[in-house]
Coordinates of C-alpha atoms and ligand atoms in Angstrom, one line a residue:
M1 CA -17.3 -10.8 -31.0
S2 CA -17.1 -11.3 -27.3
K3 CA -15.2 -8.6 -25.4
I4 CA -12.0 -9.5 -23.6
Q5 CA -12.3 -9.1 -19.8
A6 CA -9.6 -8.5 -17.2
I7 CA -8.2 -11.5 -15.4
R8 CA -10.2 -12.5 -12.3
G9 CA -8.8 -10.9 -9.2
M10 CA -6.9 -8.2 -11.2
N11 CA -8.6 -4.9 -10.8
D12 CA -8.8 -1.8 -13.0
I13 CA -8.5 1.3 -10.9
L14 CA -10.7 3.8 -12.5
P15 CA -10.3 7.6 -12.7
T16 CA -13.0 8.0 -10.0
E17 CA -10.9 5.8 -7.7
T18 CA -7.4 7.0 -8.5
P19 CA -7.7 10.2 -6.4
T20 CA -8.0 8.2 -3.2
W21 CA -5.1 6.0 -4.3
Q22 CA -2.9 9.0 -5.1
Y23 CA -3.9 10.6 -1.7
V24 CA -2.7 7.5 0.2
E25 CA 0.4 7.2 -2.0
Q26 CA 1.3 10.9 -1.4
V27 CA 0.7 10.6 2.3
T28 CA 2.9 7.5 2.6
Q29 CA 5.6 8.8 0.4
A30 CA 5.9 12.1 2.4
L31 CA 5.8 10.1 5.6
V32 CA 8.5 7.6 4.9
Q33 CA 10.7 10.3 3.4
S34 CA 10.3 12.3 6.6
Y35 CA 11.9 9.4 8.4
G36 CA 14.8 9.3 6.0
Y37 CA 13.8 6.2 4.0
R38 CA 14.9 6.1 0.3
E39 CA 12.9 4.5 -2.4
I40 CA 14.2 1.4 -4.2
R41 CA 12.6 -0.1 -7.3
F42 CA 13.0 -3.7 -8.5
P43 CA 11.4 -5.9 -11.1
V44 CA 8.0 -7.6 -10.7
L45 CA 9.5 -10.7 -12.2
E46 CA 12.3 -12.7 -10.4
Q47 CA 13.7 -16.2 -10.5
S48 CA 11.3 -18.5 -8.7
Q49 CA 14.2 -19.7 -6.5
L50 CA 14.4 -16.3 -4.8
F51 CA 10.9 -16.6 -3.3
K52 CA 11.3 -20.3 -2.5
R53 CA 14.4 -19.7 -0.6
S54 CA 13.1 -16.6 1.3
I55 CA 9.4 -17.1 1.9
G56 CA 9.8 -20.8 2.4
E57 CA 8.9 -23.9 0.3
V58 CA 6.1 -25.0 2.7
T59 CA 4.1 -21.8 2.9
D60 CA 0.7 -20.9 1.3
I61 CA 2.4 -18.4 -0.9
V62 CA 5.0 -20.7 -2.4
E63 CA 2.9 -23.8 -2.5
K64 CA -0.2 -22.5 -4.0
E65 CA -0.2 -18.8 -4.7
M66 CA 2.7 -17.9 -7.0
Y67 CA 2.3 -17.1 -10.6
S68 CA 5.2 -19.2 -11.9
F69 CA 6.2 -20.2 -15.4
A70 CA 9.1 -21.1 -17.6
D71 CA 10.0 -18.3 -19.9
R72 CA 11.1 -18.7 -23.5
N73 CA 14.6 -19.7 -22.3
G74 CA 13.2 -22.2 -19.9
D75 CA 14.1 -20.1 -16.9
E76 CA 11.8 -20.6 -13.9
L77 CA 10.3 -17.2 -13.1
S78 CA 7.7 -16.0 -10.7
L79 CA 5.7 -12.7 -10.5
R80 CA 6.7 -11.3 -7.1
P81 CA 4.1 -12.3 -4.4
E82 CA 5.7 -9.7 -1.9
G83 CA 8.5 -7.2 -1.9
T84 CA 11.0 -8.1 0.8
A85 CA 12.7 -10.8 -1.1
G86 CA 13.2 -8.7 -4.2
C87 CA 14.3 -5.7 -2.1
V88 CA 17.0 -7.8 -0.3
R89 CA 18.1 -9.4 -3.7
A90 CA 18.5 -5.9 -5.2
A91 CA 20.2 -4.3 -2.2
E92 CA 22.6 -7.2 -1.9
Q93 CA 23.3 -7.4 -5.6
H94 CA 24.3 -3.7 -5.7
G95 CA 26.4 -3.8 -2.5
L96 CA 24.0 -1.6 -0.5
L97 CA 24.2 -4.0 2.5
Y98 CA 28.0 -4.2 2.8
N99 CA 29.0 -2.6 6.1
Q100 CA 26.1 -0.2 5.8
Q101 CA 22.8 0.7 7.3
Q102 CA 20.0 1.2 4.9
R103 CA 16.5 2.5 5.3
L104 CA 14.5 1.7 2.1
W105 CA 11.0 1.7 0.9
Y106 CA 9.1 0.6 -2.2
R107 CA 5.6 0.3 -3.6
G108 CA 4.0 -1.6 -6.4
P109 CA 1.9 -4.5 -7.5
M110 CA 2.3 -8.0 -6.0
F111 CA 0.7 -11.2 -7.4
R112 CA -0.9 -14.1 -5.6
H113 CA -3.2 -16.7 -7.0
E114 CA -5.7 -16.6 -4.1
R115 CA -9.5 -16.8 -4.1
P116 CA -10.6 -13.3 -5.0
Q117 CA -12.9 -11.6 -2.5
K118 CA -13.3 -8.2 -0.9
G119 CA -9.8 -7.1 0.2
R120 CA -8.1 -10.1 -1.4
Y121 CA -7.1 -10.0 -5.0
R122 CA -4.6 -11.7 -7.4
Q123 CA -2.9 -8.4 -8.3
F124 CA -2.7 -6.2 -5.3
H125 CA -0.4 -3.4 -4.2
Q126 CA 1.8 -3.0 -1.2
V127 CA 3.9 -0.3 0.2
G128 CA 6.9 -1.7 2.1
I129 CA 9.6 -0.3 4.3
E130 CA 12.8 -2.2 5.2
S131 CA 15.8 -1.4 7.4
F132 CA 19.1 -3.2 7.2
G133 CA 22.1 -3.3 9.5
M134 CA 20.5 -2.4 12.8
A135 CA 20.0 -5.2 15.4
G136 CA 18.4 -3.4 18.3
P137 CA 14.7 -2.9 19.3
D138 CA 15.0 0.8 18.6
I139 CA 14.7 0.3 14.8
D140 CA 11.8 -2.2 15.4
A141 CA 10.1 0.6 17.3
E142 CA 10.8 3.1 14.5
I143 CA 9.2 0.8 11.9
I144 CA 6.1 0.4 14.1
L145 CA 6.0 4.2 14.8
I146 CA 6.0 4.9 11.1
S147 CA 2.8 2.8 10.8
V148 CA 1.4 4.6 13.9
A149 CA 2.1 8.0 12.1
L150 CA 0.4 6.7 9.0
W151 CA -2.8 5.8 10.7
R152 CA -2.7 9.3 12.4
E153 CA -2.2 11.1 9.0
L154 CA -5.0 9.1 7.4
G155 CA -7.4 9.5 10.3
L156 CA -7.5 5.7 10.9
S157 CA -6.0 5.5 14.4
K158 CA -9.3 4.5 16.0
N159 CA -9.9 1.8 13.4
V160 CA -6.8 -0.3 13.7
R161 CA -5.1 -2.2 16.5
L162 CA -1.6 -3.5 16.9
E163 CA -0.8 -7.2 17.7
I164 CA 2.7 -8.3 18.4
N165 CA 4.5 -11.5 19.3
N166 CA 8.0 -12.9 19.8
I167 CA 8.5 -15.9 17.6
G168 CA 12.1 -16.5 18.8
T169 CA 15.0 -17.8 16.8
A170 CA 14.9 -20.5 14.1
A171 CA 16.3 -23.0 16.6
D172 CA 13.6 -22.0 19.2
R173 CA 10.9 -22.6 16.5
R174 CA 12.4 -26.0 15.6
A175 CA 12.1 -27.1 19.3
F176 CA 8.6 -25.7 19.6
G177 CA 7.7 -27.3 16.2
A178 CA 8.6 -30.8 17.5
A179 CA 6.4 -30.3 20.5
L180 CA 3.6 -28.9 18.4
T181 CA 3.8 -31.8 16.0
A182 CA 3.6 -34.3 18.9
F183 CA 0.5 -32.5 20.1
L184 CA -1.2 -32.2 16.7
Q185 CA -0.5 -35.9 15.9
Q186 CA -2.9 -36.8 18.6
H187 CA -5.6 -34.8 16.8
E188 CA -4.6 -35.5 13.2
A189 CA -8.0 -36.7 12.1
D190 CA -9.6 -33.4 13.1
L191 CA -7.2 -31.2 11.2
D192 CA -7.9 -29.7 7.8
E193 CA -6.1 -31.2 4.9
D194 CA -3.4 -28.5 4.6
S195 CA -2.6 -28.7 8.2
Q196 CA -2.4 -32.5 8.1
R197 CA 0.2 -32.2 5.3
R198 CA 2.1 -29.5 7.2
L199 CA 2.2 -31.5 10.4
L200 CA 5.7 -32.8 9.7
S201 CA 7.0 -30.4 7.1
N202 CA 6.1 -27.0 8.7
P203 CA 4.0 -27.4 11.9
L204 CA 4.1 -23.7 12.7
R205 CA 2.1 -23.0 9.6
V206 CA -0.8 -24.8 11.3
L207 CA -1.0 -22.0 13.8
D208 CA -1.5 -19.6 10.8
S209 CA -4.5 -21.7 9.5
K210 CA -7.6 -19.8 8.8
V211 CA -9.8 -22.9 9.3
P212 CA -12.0 -22.4 12.4
A213 CA -12.0 -26.1 13.4
T214 CA -8.2 -26.1 13.3
Q215 CA -8.0 -22.9 15.3
A216 CA -10.3 -24.4 17.9
L217 CA -8.0 -27.4 18.3
L218 CA -5.1 -25.1 18.9
V219 CA -6.5 -23.6 22.1
N220 CA -4.8 -26.4 24.1
A221 CA -1.6 -26.7 22.0
P222 CA 1.8 -26.0 23.5
S223 CA 2.7 -22.4 23.4
L224 CA 5.6 -20.8 21.6
V225 CA 6.2 -18.6 24.6
E226 CA 7.7 -21.5 26.5
Y227 CA 10.3 -22.1 23.8
V228 CA 11.7 -18.6 23.0
S229 CA 15.3 -18.1 24.1
P230 CA 16.2 -15.4 26.6
E231 CA 18.0 -13.1 24.2
T232 CA 15.0 -12.7 22.1
V233 CA 12.9 -12.2 25.2
A234 CA 15.2 -9.4 26.3
H235 CA 14.9 -7.7 22.9
Y236 CA 11.2 -8.1 22.8
D237 CA 10.8 -6.7 26.3
Q238 CA 12.9 -3.7 25.3
L239 CA 10.7 -3.2 22.3
K240 CA 7.6 -3.3 24.4
K241 CA 9.1 -0.7 26.7
L242 CA 9.9 1.6 23.8
L243 CA 6.3 1.2 22.5
R244 CA 4.9 2.1 25.9
A245 CA 7.3 5.1 26.2
N246 CA 5.9 6.3 22.8
D247 CA 2.3 5.8 23.8
V248 CA 1.7 3.0 21.3
D249 CA -1.1 0.6 22.4
F250 CA -0.6 -3.1 21.6
V251 CA -1.9 -6.5 22.3
E252 CA 0.3 -9.5 22.6
N253 CA -0.9 -12.4 20.5
P254 CA 1.1 -15.6 21.3
R255 CA -0.5 -17.3 18.2
L256 CA 0.7 -14.7 15.7
V257 CA 3.3 -16.4 13.5
R258 CA 2.9 -14.8 10.1
G259 CA 2.7 -16.6 6.8
L260 CA 6.3 -16.3 5.7
D261 CA 9.2 -18.3 7.0
Y262 CA 11.9 -15.6 7.1
Y263 CA 10.7 -13.8 10.2
N264 CA 12.3 -14.2 13.6
N265 CA 12.0 -12.6 17.0
M266 CA 9.4 -9.8 16.9
V267 CA 6.5 -9.9 14.4
F268 CA 3.4 -7.7 14.3
E269 CA 0.2 -7.1 12.5
W270 CA -2.2 -4.1 12.3
I271 CA -5.8 -5.4 12.3
T272 CA -9.1 -3.7 11.6
D273 CA -12.6 -5.0 12.3
E274 CA -14.1 -3.0 9.4
L275 CA -13.1 -5.3 6.6
G276 CA -14.3 -8.8 7.7
A277 CA -12.0 -11.7 7.2
Q278 CA -9.5 -9.5 5.3
G279 CA -8.7 -7.5 8.5
T280 CA -4.9 -7.3 8.4
V281 CA -4.0 -4.0 6.8
C282 CA -0.3 -4.1 7.6
A283 CA 2.2 -6.7 8.8
G284 CA 5.9 -7.0 9.5
G285 CA 8.7 -8.1 11.7
R286 CA 12.3 -8.8 12.1
Y287 CA 14.2 -11.1 9.6
D288 CA 17.8 -11.3 10.7
S289 CA 18.6 -14.5 8.6
L290 CA 17.2 -13.6 5.3
V291 CA 20.2 -11.8 3.8
S292 CA 22.5 -14.7 4.6
Q293 CA 19.9 -17.2 3.5
L294 CA 20.0 -15.5 0.1
G295 CA 23.8 -15.7 0.0
G296 CA 24.8 -12.3 1.6
R297 CA 26.7 -11.6 4.8
G298 CA 24.5 -11.8 8.0
T299 CA 22.7 -8.5 8.2
P300 CA 20.0 -7.8 10.8
A301 CA 16.8 -6.5 9.2
V302 CA 13.3 -5.5 10.0
G303 CA 10.4 -4.3 7.9
L304 CA 6.7 -4.0 7.2
A305 CA 4.3 -3.9 4.3
F306 CA 0.8 -2.7 4.1
G307 CA -1.9 -3.5 1.5
M308 CA -3.1 -0.5 -0.5
E309 CA -6.4 -2.0 -1.4
R310 CA -7.3 -2.7 2.2
L311 CA -6.3 0.8 3.2
V312 CA -8.3 2.4 0.4
L313 CA -11.3 0.2 1.3
L314 CA -10.9 1.1 5.0
L315 CA -10.8 4.8 4.1
E316 CA -13.9 4.5 1.9
T317 CA -15.7 2.4 4.6
I318 CA -15.3 4.9 7.3
G319 CA -15.5 8.0 5.1
Q320 CA -12.1 9.6 6.0
V321 CA -11.1 10.8 2.5
P322 CA -10.9 14.6 2.6
D323 CA -13.2 16.3 0.0
S324 CA -10.3 18.1 -1.6
V325 CA -8.9 14.7 -2.7
N326 CA -11.7 14.3 -5.3
Q327 CA -11.5 17.9 -6.5
V328 CA -9.1 17.4 -9.4
L329 CA -9.9 20.4 -11.6
D330 CA -10.2 24.1 -11.0
V331 CA -10.9 25.9 -14.3
Y332 CA -12.6 25.1 -17.6
L333 CA -11.7 27.4 -20.5
L334 CA -14.0 27.8 -23.4
A335 CA -15.0 30.2 -26.2
S336 CA -18.4 31.9 -26.6
D337 CA -18.1 31.8 -30.4
A338 CA -16.3 29.7 -33.0
A339 CA -14.5 32.8 -34.2
V340 CA -12.4 33.0 -31.1
A341 CA -12.2 29.3 -30.4
D342 CA -8.6 29.3 -31.7
Q343 CA -7.5 31.5 -28.8
V344 CA -8.6 29.0 -26.2
L345 CA -5.6 26.6 -26.5
K346 CA -3.1 29.4 -26.4
L347 CA -4.6 31.3 -23.5
A348 CA -4.8 28.0 -21.6
E349 CA -1.1 27.5 -22.1
E350 CA -0.3 31.0 -20.9
L351 CA -2.5 30.6 -17.8
R352 CA -0.8 27.3 -16.9
A353 CA 2.6 28.9 -17.2
R354 CA 1.6 31.9 -15.1
L355 CA -0.5 30.1 -12.5
P356 CA 1.1 26.6 -12.2
D357 CA -1.0 25.7 -9.2
V358 CA -4.3 26.1 -11.0
R359 CA -5.6 22.9 -12.7
L360 CA -7.1 24.0 -16.0
M361 CA -8.8 22.1 -18.8
S362 CA -9.4 23.8 -22.1
H363 CA -12.4 22.9 -24.3
C364 CA -11.6 20.9 -27.4
G365 CA -13.9 19.5 -30.0
G366 CA -16.1 22.5 -30.9
G367 CA -19.8 22.5 -30.4
K368 CA -22.4 25.1 -29.4
F369 CA -21.8 27.4 -26.5
N370 CA -24.4 25.8 -24.4
S371 CA -23.1 22.3 -24.8
Q372 CA -19.6 23.6 -24.1
L373 CA -20.9 25.2 -20.9
K374 CA -22.5 22.0 -19.9
K375 CA -19.2 20.2 -20.3
A376 CA -17.7 22.9 -18.1
Y377 CA -20.3 22.1 -15.4
N378 CA -19.7 18.4 -15.7
S379 CA -15.9 18.7 -15.6
G380 CA -15.8 19.2 -11.9
A381 CA -14.1 22.6 -12.4
R382 CA -15.2 25.4 -10.0
V383 CA -14.8 28.3 -12.4
A384 CA -15.1 28.8 -16.2
V385 CA -13.2 31.3 -18.3
I386 CA -15.0 32.2 -21.4
V387 CA -13.3 33.9 -24.3
D388 CA -15.6 36.4 -25.9
T389 CA -15.6 37.9 -29.4
P390 CA -13.7 41.2 -29.2
P391 CA -15.8 44.3 -29.9
D392 CA -14.9 46.1 -33.1
T393 CA -13.2 48.7 -31.0
G394 CA -11.7 48.3 -27.6
E395 CA -10.0 45.5 -25.7
Q396 CA -10.5 41.8 -25.8
T397 CA -12.4 40.7 -22.8
V398 CA -13.0 37.3 -21.1
R399 CA -15.7 36.3 -18.6
V400 CA -14.9 34.6 -15.3
R401 CA -17.9 32.6 -14.4
Q402 CA -18.7 30.6 -11.2
L403 CA -19.7 27.1 -12.1
D404 CA -22.4 27.0 -9.4
E405 CA -26.2 27.2 -9.6
E406 CA -26.1 31.0 -9.8
G407 CA -23.4 31.1 -12.4
S408 CA -22.6 34.8 -11.7
S409 CA -19.9 36.1 -14.0
E410 CA -17.6 39.1 -14.4
A411 CA -16.1 40.4 -17.6
V412 CA -12.4 41.3 -17.3
T413 CA -9.6 42.4 -19.6
L414 CA -6.9 39.9 -20.4
Q415 CA -4.6 42.0 -18.3
N416 CA -6.7 41.5 -15.3
L417 CA -7.6 37.9 -15.9
D418 CA -5.1 36.3 -13.5
A419 CA -6.2 38.4 -10.5
A420 CA -9.9 37.9 -11.3
L421 CA -9.5 34.2 -11.7
L422 CA -7.6 33.7 -8.5
K423 CA -10.2 35.8 -6.7
A424 CA -13.1 33.7 -8.2
L425 CA -11.3 30.5 -7.2
A426 CA -10.8 31.8 -3.7
Q427 CA -14.6 32.6 -3.4
T428 CA -15.7 29.1 -4.3
S429 CA -15.9 26.6 -1.5
A430 CA -12.3 25.9 -2.2
P431 CA -11.2 22.8 -0.4
A432 CA -7.9 22.9 1.4
Ligands
ATP1 P1 -3.6 -12.5 4.9 O1 -3.4 -13.1 6.2 O2 -4.8 -11.5 4.9 O3 -3.6 -13.5 3.8 P2 -0.8 -12.1 4.6 O4 -0.3 -12.5 5.9 O5 -0.8 -13.1 3.5 O6 -2.3 -11.6 4.7 P3 1.4 -10.4 4.0 O7 2.1 -11.3 3.1 O8 2.0 -10.1 5.3 O9 -0.1 -10.8 4.1 O10 1.2 -9.0 3.2 C1 1.1 -7.7 3.9 C2 -0.2 -7.1 3.6 O11 -0.5 -7.1 2.2 C3 -1.4 -7.7 4.2 O12 -1.5 -7.3 5.5 C4 -2.5 -7.2 3.4 O13 -2.9 -5.9 3.7 C5 -1.9 -7.1 2.0 N1 -2.3 -8.4 1.2 C6 -1.7 -9.6 1.3 N2 -2.3 -10.4 0.4 C7 -3.2 -9.7 -0.2 C8 -4.2 -9.9 -1.3 N3 -4.2 -11.1 -1.9 N4 -5.0 -9.0 -1.7 C9 -4.9 -7.7 -1.2 N5 -4.1 -7.4 -0.2 C10 -3.2 -8.4 0.3
MG2 MG1 -2.2 -14.5 2.7

């Protein structure tokens, strides 16, 4: 019978890869918590309407990328293609946005039916952070500073660059959209098919096109900068001032519009040159109308999301994962003789209770001593503890053995085991 394979574009993350994932997850969790952000969890499945109303009907995501289906009741549902919409839905539903400020974060899988390639998958993972109830550029700067701190923590600061833009208000964009449509209509025949279709329905999407010929045409297009209203410019200028005051380098990209409709005013992307076409590792911006668009009271908001796969790829590409991350086991416990094999499980439990920081695997499944020792070497542990047959008279002893080429070992009494074990672990090239 043929074996069933995973769905294209949906990845298994194997035990050899999870340490790097966990490392990024731990760093991000500690970081966002250090800024006072609290985790929120919401379902991967929502009413399709939620995404249509927030991300926008005429966007790549809603038009072509959502996994949508009618469930057994006939309800129209979609797997979430991103987190902001569900986060707003959940926060609003539970009254978290009523007269309150909130700093929230989440992480988890997102689903988009895109063409799978390196850094672009159909199930991928994002970490998102969202702030609600604060209208000023200070919170925009805070959101960006969190990403700056993340690059610093992960050793990626030299590999990413920040692009920002002011996309104005919805009304600004409508005025600009009309001018853009007029310009693009003169070149309609040279546009790609998607852009031709969007010419009237959502002309700004054309700016976001990834088709080179379309991008080339846009060089002479009218610029959004000429249409953004003075309030948004003042906000944006203030943000730039705050970024400079905090030594954050950035480039202004007047063509940056983002692929989702809910953004306004300031938007940004972090881009790397190391991952080819999938160079955007993190993106975000302000979205002051989304809460009211989804039926809540007008609530200013700003947030970002970064893609875990691209971060992990970037870390692997430039070799910034600390060695300690892949060291996941310290001690392998085994018996030199079947007669004492029963003691192994119990001693392992006792050691774990007394030395909770030591990661310890006990041998199961029997076998000859040499094959057990081989498993100890292959386990990745640095030290083995070998339970010996007790002599007819005298105390039970165990051996503490370095799992290196030399394999030097020391016999100790059970009473002295903890100290000897900690010493042996300290002697090995213990990663931090
Ligand atoms: P792109 O322009 O690369 O398609 P996007 O603008 O669609 O990205 P967002 O919706 O802003 O991306 O999502 C935020 C981040 O999530 C991206 O910067 C990227 O790191 C990651 N991401 C988005 N789509 C995918 C995907 N299909 N596979 C892996 N990561 C993704
Ligand atoms: Mg996309």
